[in-house]
Short mmCIF file of C-alpha atoms and ligand atoms in Angstrom, two decimals:
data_model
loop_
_atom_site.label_atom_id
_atom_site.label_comp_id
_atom_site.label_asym_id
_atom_site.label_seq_id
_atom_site.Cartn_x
_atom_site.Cartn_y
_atom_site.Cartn_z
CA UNK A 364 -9.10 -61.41 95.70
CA UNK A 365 -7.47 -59.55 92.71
CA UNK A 366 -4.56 -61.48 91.97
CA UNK A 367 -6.09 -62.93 88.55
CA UNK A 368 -5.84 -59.61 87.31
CA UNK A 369 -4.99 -58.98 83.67
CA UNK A 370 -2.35 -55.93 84.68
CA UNK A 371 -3.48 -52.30 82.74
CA UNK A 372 -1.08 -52.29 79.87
CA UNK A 373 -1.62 -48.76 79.57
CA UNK A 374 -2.85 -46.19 77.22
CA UNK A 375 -1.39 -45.65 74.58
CA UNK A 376 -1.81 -41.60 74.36
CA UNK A 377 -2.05 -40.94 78.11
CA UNK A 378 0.64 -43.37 79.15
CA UNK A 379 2.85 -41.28 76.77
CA UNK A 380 2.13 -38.66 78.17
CA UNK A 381 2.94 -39.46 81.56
CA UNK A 382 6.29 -40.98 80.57
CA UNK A 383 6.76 -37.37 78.80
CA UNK A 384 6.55 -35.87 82.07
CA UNK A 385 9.17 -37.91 83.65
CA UNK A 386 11.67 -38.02 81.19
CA UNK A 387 14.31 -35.65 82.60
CA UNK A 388 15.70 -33.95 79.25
CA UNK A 389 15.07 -30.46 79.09
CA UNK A 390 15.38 -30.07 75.35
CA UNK A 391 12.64 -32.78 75.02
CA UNK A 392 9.38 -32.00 73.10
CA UNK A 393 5.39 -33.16 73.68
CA UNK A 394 3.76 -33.43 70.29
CA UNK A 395 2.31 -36.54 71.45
CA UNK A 396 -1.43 -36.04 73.53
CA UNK A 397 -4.00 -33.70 71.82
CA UNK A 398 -3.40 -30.71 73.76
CA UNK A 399 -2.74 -27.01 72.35
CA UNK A 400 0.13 -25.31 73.64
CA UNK A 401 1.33 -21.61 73.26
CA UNK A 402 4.51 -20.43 71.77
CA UNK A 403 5.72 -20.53 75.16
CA UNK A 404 4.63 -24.31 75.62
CA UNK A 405 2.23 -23.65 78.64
CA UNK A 406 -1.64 -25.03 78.39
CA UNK A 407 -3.13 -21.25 78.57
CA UNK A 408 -5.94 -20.34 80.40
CA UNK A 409 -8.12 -18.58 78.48
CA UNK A 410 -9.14 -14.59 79.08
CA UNK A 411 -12.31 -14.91 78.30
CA UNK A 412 -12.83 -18.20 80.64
CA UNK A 413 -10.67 -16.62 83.35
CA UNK A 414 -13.29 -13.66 83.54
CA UNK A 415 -15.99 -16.39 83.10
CA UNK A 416 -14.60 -17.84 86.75
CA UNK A 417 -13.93 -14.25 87.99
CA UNK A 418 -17.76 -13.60 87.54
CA UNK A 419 -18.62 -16.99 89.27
CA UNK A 420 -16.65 -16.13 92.39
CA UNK A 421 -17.73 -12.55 92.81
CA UNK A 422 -21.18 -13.77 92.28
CA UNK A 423 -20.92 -16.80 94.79
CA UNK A 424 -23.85 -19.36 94.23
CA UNK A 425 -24.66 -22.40 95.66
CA UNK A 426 -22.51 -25.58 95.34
CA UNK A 427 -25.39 -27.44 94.94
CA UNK A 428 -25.89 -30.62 92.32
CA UNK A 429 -26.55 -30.19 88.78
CA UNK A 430 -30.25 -31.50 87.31
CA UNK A 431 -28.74 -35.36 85.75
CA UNK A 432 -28.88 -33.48 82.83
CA UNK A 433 -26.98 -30.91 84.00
CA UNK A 434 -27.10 -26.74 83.25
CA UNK A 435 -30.13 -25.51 81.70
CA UNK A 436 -28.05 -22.28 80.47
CA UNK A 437 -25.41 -24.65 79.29
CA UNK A 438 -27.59 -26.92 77.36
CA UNK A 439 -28.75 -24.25 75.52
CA UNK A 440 -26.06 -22.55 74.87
CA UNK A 441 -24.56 -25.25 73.29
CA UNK A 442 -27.20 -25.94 71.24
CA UNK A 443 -27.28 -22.90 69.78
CA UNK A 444 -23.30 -23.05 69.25
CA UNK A 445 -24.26 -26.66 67.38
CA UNK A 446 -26.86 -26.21 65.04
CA UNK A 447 -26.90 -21.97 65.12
CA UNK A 448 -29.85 -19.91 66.62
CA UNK A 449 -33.03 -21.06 65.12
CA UNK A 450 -32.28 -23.55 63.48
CA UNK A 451 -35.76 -25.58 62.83
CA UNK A 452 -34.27 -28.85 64.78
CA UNK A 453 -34.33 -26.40 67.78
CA UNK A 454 -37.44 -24.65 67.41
CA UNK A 455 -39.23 -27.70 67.05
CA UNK A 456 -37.85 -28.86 70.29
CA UNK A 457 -36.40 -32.16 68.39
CA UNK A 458 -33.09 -31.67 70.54
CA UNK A 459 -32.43 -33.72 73.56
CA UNK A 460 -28.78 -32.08 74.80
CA UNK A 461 -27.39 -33.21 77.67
CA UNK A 462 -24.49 -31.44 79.56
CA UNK A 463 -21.81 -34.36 80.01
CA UNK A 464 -18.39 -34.98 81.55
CA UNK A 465 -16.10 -33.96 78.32
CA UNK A 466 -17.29 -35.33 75.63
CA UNK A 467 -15.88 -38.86 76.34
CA UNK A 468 -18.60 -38.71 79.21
CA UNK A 469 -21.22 -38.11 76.04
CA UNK A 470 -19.91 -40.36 73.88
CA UNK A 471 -19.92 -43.60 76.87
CA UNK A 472 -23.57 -42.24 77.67
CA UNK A 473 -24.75 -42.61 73.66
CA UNK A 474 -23.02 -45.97 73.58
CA UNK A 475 -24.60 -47.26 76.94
CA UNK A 476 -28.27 -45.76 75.47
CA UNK A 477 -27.58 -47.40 71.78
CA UNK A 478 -26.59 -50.56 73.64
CA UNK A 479 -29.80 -50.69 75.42
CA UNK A 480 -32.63 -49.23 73.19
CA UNK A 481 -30.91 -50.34 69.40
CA UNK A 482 -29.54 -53.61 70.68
CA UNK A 483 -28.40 -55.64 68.08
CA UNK A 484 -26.60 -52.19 66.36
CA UNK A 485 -23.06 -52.73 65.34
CA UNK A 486 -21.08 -49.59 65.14
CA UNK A 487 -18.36 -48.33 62.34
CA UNK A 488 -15.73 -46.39 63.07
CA UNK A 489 -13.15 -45.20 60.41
CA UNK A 490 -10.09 -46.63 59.79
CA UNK A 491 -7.88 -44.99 61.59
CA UNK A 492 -9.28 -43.43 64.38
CA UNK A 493 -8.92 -41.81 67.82
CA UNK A 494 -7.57 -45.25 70.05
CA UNK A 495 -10.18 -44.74 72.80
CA UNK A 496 -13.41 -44.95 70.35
CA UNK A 497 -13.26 -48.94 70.35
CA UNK A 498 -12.65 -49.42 73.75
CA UNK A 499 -15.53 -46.87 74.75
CA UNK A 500 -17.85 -48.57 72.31
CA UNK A 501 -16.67 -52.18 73.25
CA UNK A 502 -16.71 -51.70 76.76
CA UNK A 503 -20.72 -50.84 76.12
CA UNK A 504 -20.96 -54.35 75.29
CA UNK A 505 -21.25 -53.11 71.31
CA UNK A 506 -19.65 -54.90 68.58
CA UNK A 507 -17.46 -52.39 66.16
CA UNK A 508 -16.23 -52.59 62.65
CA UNK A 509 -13.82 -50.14 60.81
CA UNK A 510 -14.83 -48.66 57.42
CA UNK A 511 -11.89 -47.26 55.18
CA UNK A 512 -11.07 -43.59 55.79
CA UNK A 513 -7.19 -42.84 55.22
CA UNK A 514 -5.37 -43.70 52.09
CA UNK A 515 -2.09 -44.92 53.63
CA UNK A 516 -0.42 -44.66 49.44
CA UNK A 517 1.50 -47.79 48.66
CA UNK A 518 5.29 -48.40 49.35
CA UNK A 519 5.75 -51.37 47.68
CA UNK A 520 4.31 -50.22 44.42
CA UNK A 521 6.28 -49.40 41.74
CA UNK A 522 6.67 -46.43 41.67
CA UNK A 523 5.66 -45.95 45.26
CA UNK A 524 2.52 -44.35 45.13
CA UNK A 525 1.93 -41.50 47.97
CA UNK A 526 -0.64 -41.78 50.24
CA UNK A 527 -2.28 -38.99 52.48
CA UNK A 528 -6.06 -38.63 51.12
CA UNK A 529 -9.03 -39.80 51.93
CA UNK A 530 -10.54 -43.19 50.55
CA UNK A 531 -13.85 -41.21 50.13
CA UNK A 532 -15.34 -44.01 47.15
CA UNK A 533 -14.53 -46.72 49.45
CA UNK A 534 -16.08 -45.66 52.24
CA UNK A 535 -19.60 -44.85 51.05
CA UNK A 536 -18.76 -48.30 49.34
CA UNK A 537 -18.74 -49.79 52.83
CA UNK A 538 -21.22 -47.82 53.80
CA UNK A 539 -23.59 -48.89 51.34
CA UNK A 540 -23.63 -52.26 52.86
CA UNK A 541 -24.58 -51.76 56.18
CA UNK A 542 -27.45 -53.16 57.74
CA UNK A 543 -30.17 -50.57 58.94
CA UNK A 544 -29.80 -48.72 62.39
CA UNK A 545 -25.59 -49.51 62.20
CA UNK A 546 -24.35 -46.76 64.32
CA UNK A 547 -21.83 -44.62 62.01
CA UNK A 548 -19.02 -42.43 63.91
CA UNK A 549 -17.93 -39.65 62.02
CA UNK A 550 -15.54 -36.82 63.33
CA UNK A 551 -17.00 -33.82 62.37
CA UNK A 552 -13.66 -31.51 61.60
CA UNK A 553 -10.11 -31.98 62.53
CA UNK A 554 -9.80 -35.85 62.10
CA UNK A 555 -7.84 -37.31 65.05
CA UNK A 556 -5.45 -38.88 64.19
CA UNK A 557 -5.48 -38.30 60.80
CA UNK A 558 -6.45 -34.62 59.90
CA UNK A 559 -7.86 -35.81 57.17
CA UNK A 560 -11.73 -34.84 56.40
CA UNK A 561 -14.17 -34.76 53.95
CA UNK A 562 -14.69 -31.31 51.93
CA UNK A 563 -18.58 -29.88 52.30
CA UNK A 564 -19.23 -31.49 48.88
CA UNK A 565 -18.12 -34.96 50.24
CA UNK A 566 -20.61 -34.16 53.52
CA UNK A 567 -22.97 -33.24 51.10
CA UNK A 568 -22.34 -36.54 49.48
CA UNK A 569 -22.40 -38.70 52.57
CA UNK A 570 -25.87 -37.70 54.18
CA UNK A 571 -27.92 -39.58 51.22
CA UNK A 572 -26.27 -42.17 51.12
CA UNK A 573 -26.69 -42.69 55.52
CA UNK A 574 -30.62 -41.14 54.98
CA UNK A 575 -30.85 -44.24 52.06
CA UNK A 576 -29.68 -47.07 54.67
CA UNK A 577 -31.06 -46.24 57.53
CA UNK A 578 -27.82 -45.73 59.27
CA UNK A 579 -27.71 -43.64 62.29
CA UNK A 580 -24.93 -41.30 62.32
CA UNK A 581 -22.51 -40.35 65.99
CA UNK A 582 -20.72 -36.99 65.07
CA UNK A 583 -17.86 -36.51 67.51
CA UNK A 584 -16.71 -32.58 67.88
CA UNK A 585 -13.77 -32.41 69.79
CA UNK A 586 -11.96 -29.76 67.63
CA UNK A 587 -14.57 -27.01 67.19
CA UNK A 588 -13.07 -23.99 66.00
CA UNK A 589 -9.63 -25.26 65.07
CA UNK A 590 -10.35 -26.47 61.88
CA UNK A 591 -11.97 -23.51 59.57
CA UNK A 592 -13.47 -21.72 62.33
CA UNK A 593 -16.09 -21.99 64.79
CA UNK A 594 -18.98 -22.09 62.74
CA UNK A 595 -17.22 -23.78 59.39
CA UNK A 596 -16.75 -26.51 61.86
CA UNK A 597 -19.90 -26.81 62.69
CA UNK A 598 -20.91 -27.77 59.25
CA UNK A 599 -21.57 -31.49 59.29
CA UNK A 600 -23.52 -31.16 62.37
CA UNK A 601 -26.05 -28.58 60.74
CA UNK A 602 -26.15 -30.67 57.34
CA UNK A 603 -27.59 -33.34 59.02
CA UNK A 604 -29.89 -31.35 60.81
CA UNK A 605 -31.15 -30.05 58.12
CA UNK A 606 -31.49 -33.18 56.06
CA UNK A 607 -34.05 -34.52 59.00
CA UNK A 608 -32.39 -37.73 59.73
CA UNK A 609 -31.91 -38.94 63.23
CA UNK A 610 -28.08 -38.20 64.73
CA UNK A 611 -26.27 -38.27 67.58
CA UNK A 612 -23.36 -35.68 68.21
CA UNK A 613 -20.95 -35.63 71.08
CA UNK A 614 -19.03 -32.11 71.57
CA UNK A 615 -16.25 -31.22 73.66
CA UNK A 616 -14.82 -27.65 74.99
CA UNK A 617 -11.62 -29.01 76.54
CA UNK A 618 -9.67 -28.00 73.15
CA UNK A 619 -11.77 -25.10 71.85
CA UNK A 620 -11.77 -22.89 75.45
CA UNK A 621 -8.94 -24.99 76.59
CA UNK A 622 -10.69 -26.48 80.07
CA UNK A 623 -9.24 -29.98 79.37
CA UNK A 624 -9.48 -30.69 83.43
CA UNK A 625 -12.95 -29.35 83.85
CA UNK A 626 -14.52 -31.92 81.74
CA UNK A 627 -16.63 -29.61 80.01
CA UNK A 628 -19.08 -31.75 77.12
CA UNK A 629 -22.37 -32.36 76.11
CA UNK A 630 -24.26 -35.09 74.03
CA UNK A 631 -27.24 -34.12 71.52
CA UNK A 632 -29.84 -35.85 70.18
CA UNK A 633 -31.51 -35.02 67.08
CA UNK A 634 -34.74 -36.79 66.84
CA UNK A 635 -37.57 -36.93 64.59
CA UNK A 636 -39.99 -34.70 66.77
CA UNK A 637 -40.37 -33.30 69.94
CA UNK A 638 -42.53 -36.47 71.42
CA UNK A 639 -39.17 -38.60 70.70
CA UNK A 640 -36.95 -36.28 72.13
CA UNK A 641 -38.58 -36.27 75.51
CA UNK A 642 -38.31 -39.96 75.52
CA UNK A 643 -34.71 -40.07 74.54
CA UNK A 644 -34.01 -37.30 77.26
CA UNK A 645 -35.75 -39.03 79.35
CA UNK A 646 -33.66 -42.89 78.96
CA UNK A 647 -30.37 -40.46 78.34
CA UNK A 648 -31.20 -39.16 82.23
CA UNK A 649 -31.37 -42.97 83.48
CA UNK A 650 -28.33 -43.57 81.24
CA UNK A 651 -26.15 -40.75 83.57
CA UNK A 652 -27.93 -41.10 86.79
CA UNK A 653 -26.67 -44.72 86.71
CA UNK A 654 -23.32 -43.85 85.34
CA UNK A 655 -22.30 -40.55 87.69
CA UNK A 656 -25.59 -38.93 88.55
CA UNK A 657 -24.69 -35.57 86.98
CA UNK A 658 -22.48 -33.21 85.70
CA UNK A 659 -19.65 -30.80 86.86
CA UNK A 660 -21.23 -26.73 87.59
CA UNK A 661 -18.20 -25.42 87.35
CA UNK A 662 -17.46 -26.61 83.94
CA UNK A 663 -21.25 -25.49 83.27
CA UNK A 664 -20.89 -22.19 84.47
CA UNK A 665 -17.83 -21.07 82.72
CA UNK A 666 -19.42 -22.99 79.34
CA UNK A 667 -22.37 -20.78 79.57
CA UNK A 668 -21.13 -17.77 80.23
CA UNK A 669 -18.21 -17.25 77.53
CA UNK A 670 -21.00 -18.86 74.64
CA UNK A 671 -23.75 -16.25 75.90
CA UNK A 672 -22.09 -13.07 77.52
CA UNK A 673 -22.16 -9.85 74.89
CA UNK A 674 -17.98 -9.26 76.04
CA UNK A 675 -16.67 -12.87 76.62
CA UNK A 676 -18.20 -14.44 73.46
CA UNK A 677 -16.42 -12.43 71.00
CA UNK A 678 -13.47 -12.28 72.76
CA UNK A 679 -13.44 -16.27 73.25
CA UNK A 680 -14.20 -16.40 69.41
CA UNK A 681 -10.80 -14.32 68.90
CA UNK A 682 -9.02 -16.67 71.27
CA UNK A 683 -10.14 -19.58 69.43
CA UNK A 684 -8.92 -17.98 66.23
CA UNK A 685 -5.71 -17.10 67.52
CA UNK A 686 -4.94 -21.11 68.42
CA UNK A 687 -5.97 -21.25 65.21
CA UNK A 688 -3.92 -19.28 63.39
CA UNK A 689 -1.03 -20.54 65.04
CA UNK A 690 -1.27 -23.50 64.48
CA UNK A 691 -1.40 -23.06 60.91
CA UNK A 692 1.93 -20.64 61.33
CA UNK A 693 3.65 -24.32 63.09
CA UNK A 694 2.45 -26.07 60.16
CA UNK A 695 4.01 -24.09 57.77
CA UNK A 696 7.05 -23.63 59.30
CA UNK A 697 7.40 -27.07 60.32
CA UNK A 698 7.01 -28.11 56.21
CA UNK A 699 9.58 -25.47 55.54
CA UNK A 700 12.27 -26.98 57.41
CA UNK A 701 11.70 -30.50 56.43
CA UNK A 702 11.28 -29.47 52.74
CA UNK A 703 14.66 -27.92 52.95
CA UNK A 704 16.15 -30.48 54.68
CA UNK A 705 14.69 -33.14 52.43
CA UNK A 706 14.00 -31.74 48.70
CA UNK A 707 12.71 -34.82 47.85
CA UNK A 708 10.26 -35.86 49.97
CA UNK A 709 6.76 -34.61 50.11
CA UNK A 710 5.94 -32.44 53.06
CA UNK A 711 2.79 -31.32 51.83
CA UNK A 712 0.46 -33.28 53.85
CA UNK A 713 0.99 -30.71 56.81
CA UNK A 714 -0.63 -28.02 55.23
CA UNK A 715 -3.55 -29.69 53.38
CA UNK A 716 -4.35 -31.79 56.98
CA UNK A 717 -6.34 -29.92 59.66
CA UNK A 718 -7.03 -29.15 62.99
CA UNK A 719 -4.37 -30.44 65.94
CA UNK A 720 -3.11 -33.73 63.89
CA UNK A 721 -0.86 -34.90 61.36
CA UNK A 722 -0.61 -38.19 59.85
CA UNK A 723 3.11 -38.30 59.23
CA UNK A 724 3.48 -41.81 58.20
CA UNK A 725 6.47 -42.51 60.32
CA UNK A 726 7.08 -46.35 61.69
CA UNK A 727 6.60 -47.14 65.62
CA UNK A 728 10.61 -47.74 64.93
CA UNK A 729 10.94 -44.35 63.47
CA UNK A 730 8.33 -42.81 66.38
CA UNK A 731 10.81 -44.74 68.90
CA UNK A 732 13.87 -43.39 67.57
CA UNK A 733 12.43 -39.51 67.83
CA UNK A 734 12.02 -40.48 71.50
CA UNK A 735 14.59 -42.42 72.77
CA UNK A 736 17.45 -40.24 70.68
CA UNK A 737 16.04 -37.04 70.47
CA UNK A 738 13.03 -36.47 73.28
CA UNK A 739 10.21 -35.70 70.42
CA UNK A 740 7.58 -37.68 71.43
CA UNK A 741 4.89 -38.63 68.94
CA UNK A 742 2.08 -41.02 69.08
CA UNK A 743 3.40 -44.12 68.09
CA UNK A 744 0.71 -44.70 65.44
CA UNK A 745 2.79 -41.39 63.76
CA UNK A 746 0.26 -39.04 64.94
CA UNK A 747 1.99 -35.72 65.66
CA UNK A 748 0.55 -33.16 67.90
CA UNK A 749 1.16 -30.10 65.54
CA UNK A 750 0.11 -28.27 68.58
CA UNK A 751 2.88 -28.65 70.46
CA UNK A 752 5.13 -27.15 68.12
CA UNK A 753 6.35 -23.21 68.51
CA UNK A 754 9.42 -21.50 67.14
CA UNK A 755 11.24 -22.39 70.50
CA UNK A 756 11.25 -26.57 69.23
CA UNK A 757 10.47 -26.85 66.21
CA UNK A 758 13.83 -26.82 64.09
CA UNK A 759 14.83 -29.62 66.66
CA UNK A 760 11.64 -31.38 65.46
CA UNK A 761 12.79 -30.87 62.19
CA UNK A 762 15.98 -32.15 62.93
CA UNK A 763 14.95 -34.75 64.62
CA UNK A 764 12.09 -36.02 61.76
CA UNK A 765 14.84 -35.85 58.92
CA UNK A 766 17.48 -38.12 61.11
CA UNK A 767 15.36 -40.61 61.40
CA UNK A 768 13.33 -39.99 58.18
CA UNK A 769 16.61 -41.68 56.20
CA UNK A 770 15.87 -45.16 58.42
CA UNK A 771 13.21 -48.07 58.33
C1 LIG B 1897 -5.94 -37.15 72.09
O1 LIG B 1897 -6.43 -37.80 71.16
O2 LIG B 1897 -4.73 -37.05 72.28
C2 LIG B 1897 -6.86 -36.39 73.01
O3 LIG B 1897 -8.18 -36.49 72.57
C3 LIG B 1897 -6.69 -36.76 74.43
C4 LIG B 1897 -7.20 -38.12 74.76
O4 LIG B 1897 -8.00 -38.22 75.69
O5 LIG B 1897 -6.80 -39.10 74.12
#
């Protein structure tokens, strides 16, 4: 029956990670999937969320289903996480949130819905961008297109010119050609796999220029909180609110409260009033029942309780800033190192890029070499998980990046 198959050829950031976990070294090193780990290089589980689940158990509660659209308590919660209290978008009920499975389960539910009710919409990703966005968008049965996004400089130049910015005129260039109702992804902070993004004036630049063509923006938010802060972060997301236009955003919690396995998301729907926002609701809910019927309570439950409880809020918002922080402390030191090892090579782009990510520019040959010689494994793209760095690995990392920095 099956033996026409095309056999699964893998991907590229989980099948890394998998071989990660076999390889027997004990020096090796996992700055390869986008996960945070502490400085003792365990995925912590958050105090605030643990106390989140203690409440659930001591409480009991049914283990009944979800509504399609999952919590109630959630969905509001995260709106008011998204856009802030009161915004206008919310008080005029022009919302539709759903609660989804991560926010891969949003993002496959706003490509299914686009699919069916805006057929004919291409979408545009940026050039580079996280590997899983075509192949969601694709697999909808949606044709995508890459705008420009990262300036990868120019080796061959003379002199070489560095890359490492943002091609910011050339993509509003693209963008400026696109046919009404193209579906625009944008990553709202932390740029994966880049950690590149646009500065508020270059948001502030953008929105015209997607009001002016019709386009219909898809924010993905998987990085909340690890960027500037929690509500920095948010700042695309309440721009376009504010400038009226139609958006989709898709928003994880599996980075920001660290719940990658609970598959804690939701998808949002700004609309143009409350009558459209029932409708779209109402297709969304088709959309999931037909997909998985409904969301996870668990994941619900410990969402809505550390966004809205007086004691686990701030203390999540302090846990968030922590990751944060160290992160930031990783990138530094991890610049350090290299800059001493190699005075004349540029190191700079890890502390102007944000969030998780670094672009490091390093060859699949050069990514290979970190693995197979020294057990630093890297996205093979040259994506580094800065996340996965602490003071326990990363002068091996350095180590490691400058041996193989000197080959092709
Ligand atoms: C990543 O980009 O590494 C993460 O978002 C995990 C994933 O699902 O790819």
């Amino acid at each position: 029956m099956f033996q026409h198959l095309d056999p699964y050829a893998g991907d590229p950031i989980l099948s890394l990670n998998e071989a990660f976990q076999k390889d027997p070294r004990a020096d090796k090193v996992n700055l390869s999937i986008g996960i945070y780990f502490d400085e003792q290089g365990r995925i912590p589980v958050l105090d605030s969320v643990r106390q989140a689940e203690a409440q659930m158990l001591a409480e009991g509660g049914t283990k009944s289903y979800l509504p399609i659209e999952g919590s109630a308590a959630m969905r509001g919660a995260v709106q008011g996480l998204l856009f802030g209290p009161g915004h206008e978008a919310l008080a005029s009920g022009r919302v539709a949130t759903l609660q989804t499975v991560g926010s891969s389960g949003g993002l496959k539910v706003g490509a299914d819905f686009i699919q069916r009710w805006l057929p004919g919409s291409a979408v545009w990703v940026s050039d580079p961008t996280w590997d899983n966005h075509r192949a969601m968008f694709e697999g909808a049965g949606l044709q995508v297109h890459t705008y420009p996004y990262y300036d990868a400089g120019d080796a061959s130049a003379s002199p070489p010119r560095q890359g490492g910015g943002l091609r910011f005129d050339a993509m509003l260039a693209t963008l400026r050609t696109l046919p009404a109702r193209s579906v625009v992804l944008l990553h709202a902070c932390c740029h994966n796999p880049t950690g590149v993004d646009l500065s508020p004036a270059q948001w502030q630049a953008l929105v015209p220029v997607l009001r002016e063509r019709d386009l219909l923006p898809y924010l993905d938010l998987a990085y909340q909180g690890y960027g500037d802060g929690i509500e920095a972060d948010a700042h695309a997301v309440r721009l376009l609110a504010d400038s009226g236009m139609t958006f989709f955003v898709a928003n994880s919690f599996s980075k920001s409260m660290s719940v990658y396995g609970e598959r804690a998301g939701a998808l949002s729907v700004v609309c143009a009033d409350a009558a459209e926002a029932t409708l779209v609701l109402g297709q969304m809910k088709a959309t999931v029942r037909r997909n998985y019927s409904s969301p996870g309570l668990h994941a619900a439950g410990i969402v809505s309780r550390v966004l809205t409880d007086a004691t686990l809020r701030p203390q999540w918002e302090a846990e968030v800033a922590a990751m944060r922080e160290r992160i930031a402390k990783m990138r530094r030191q991890l610049h350090d190192l290299l800059a001493a090892r190699r005075p004349g090579d540029d190191f700079s782009y890890f502390l102007s890029q944000r969030g998780m990510f670094s672009y490091t520019g390093l060859s699949p040959a050069q990514v290979d070499r970190l693995r197979d010689e020294f057990g630093v494994y890297l996205v093979r793209s040259g994506r580094m998980c800065v996340a996965g760095l602490n003071s326990g690995n990363v002068e091996r990392t350095a180590a490691a990046m400058s041996a193989v920095l000197g080959t092709a």
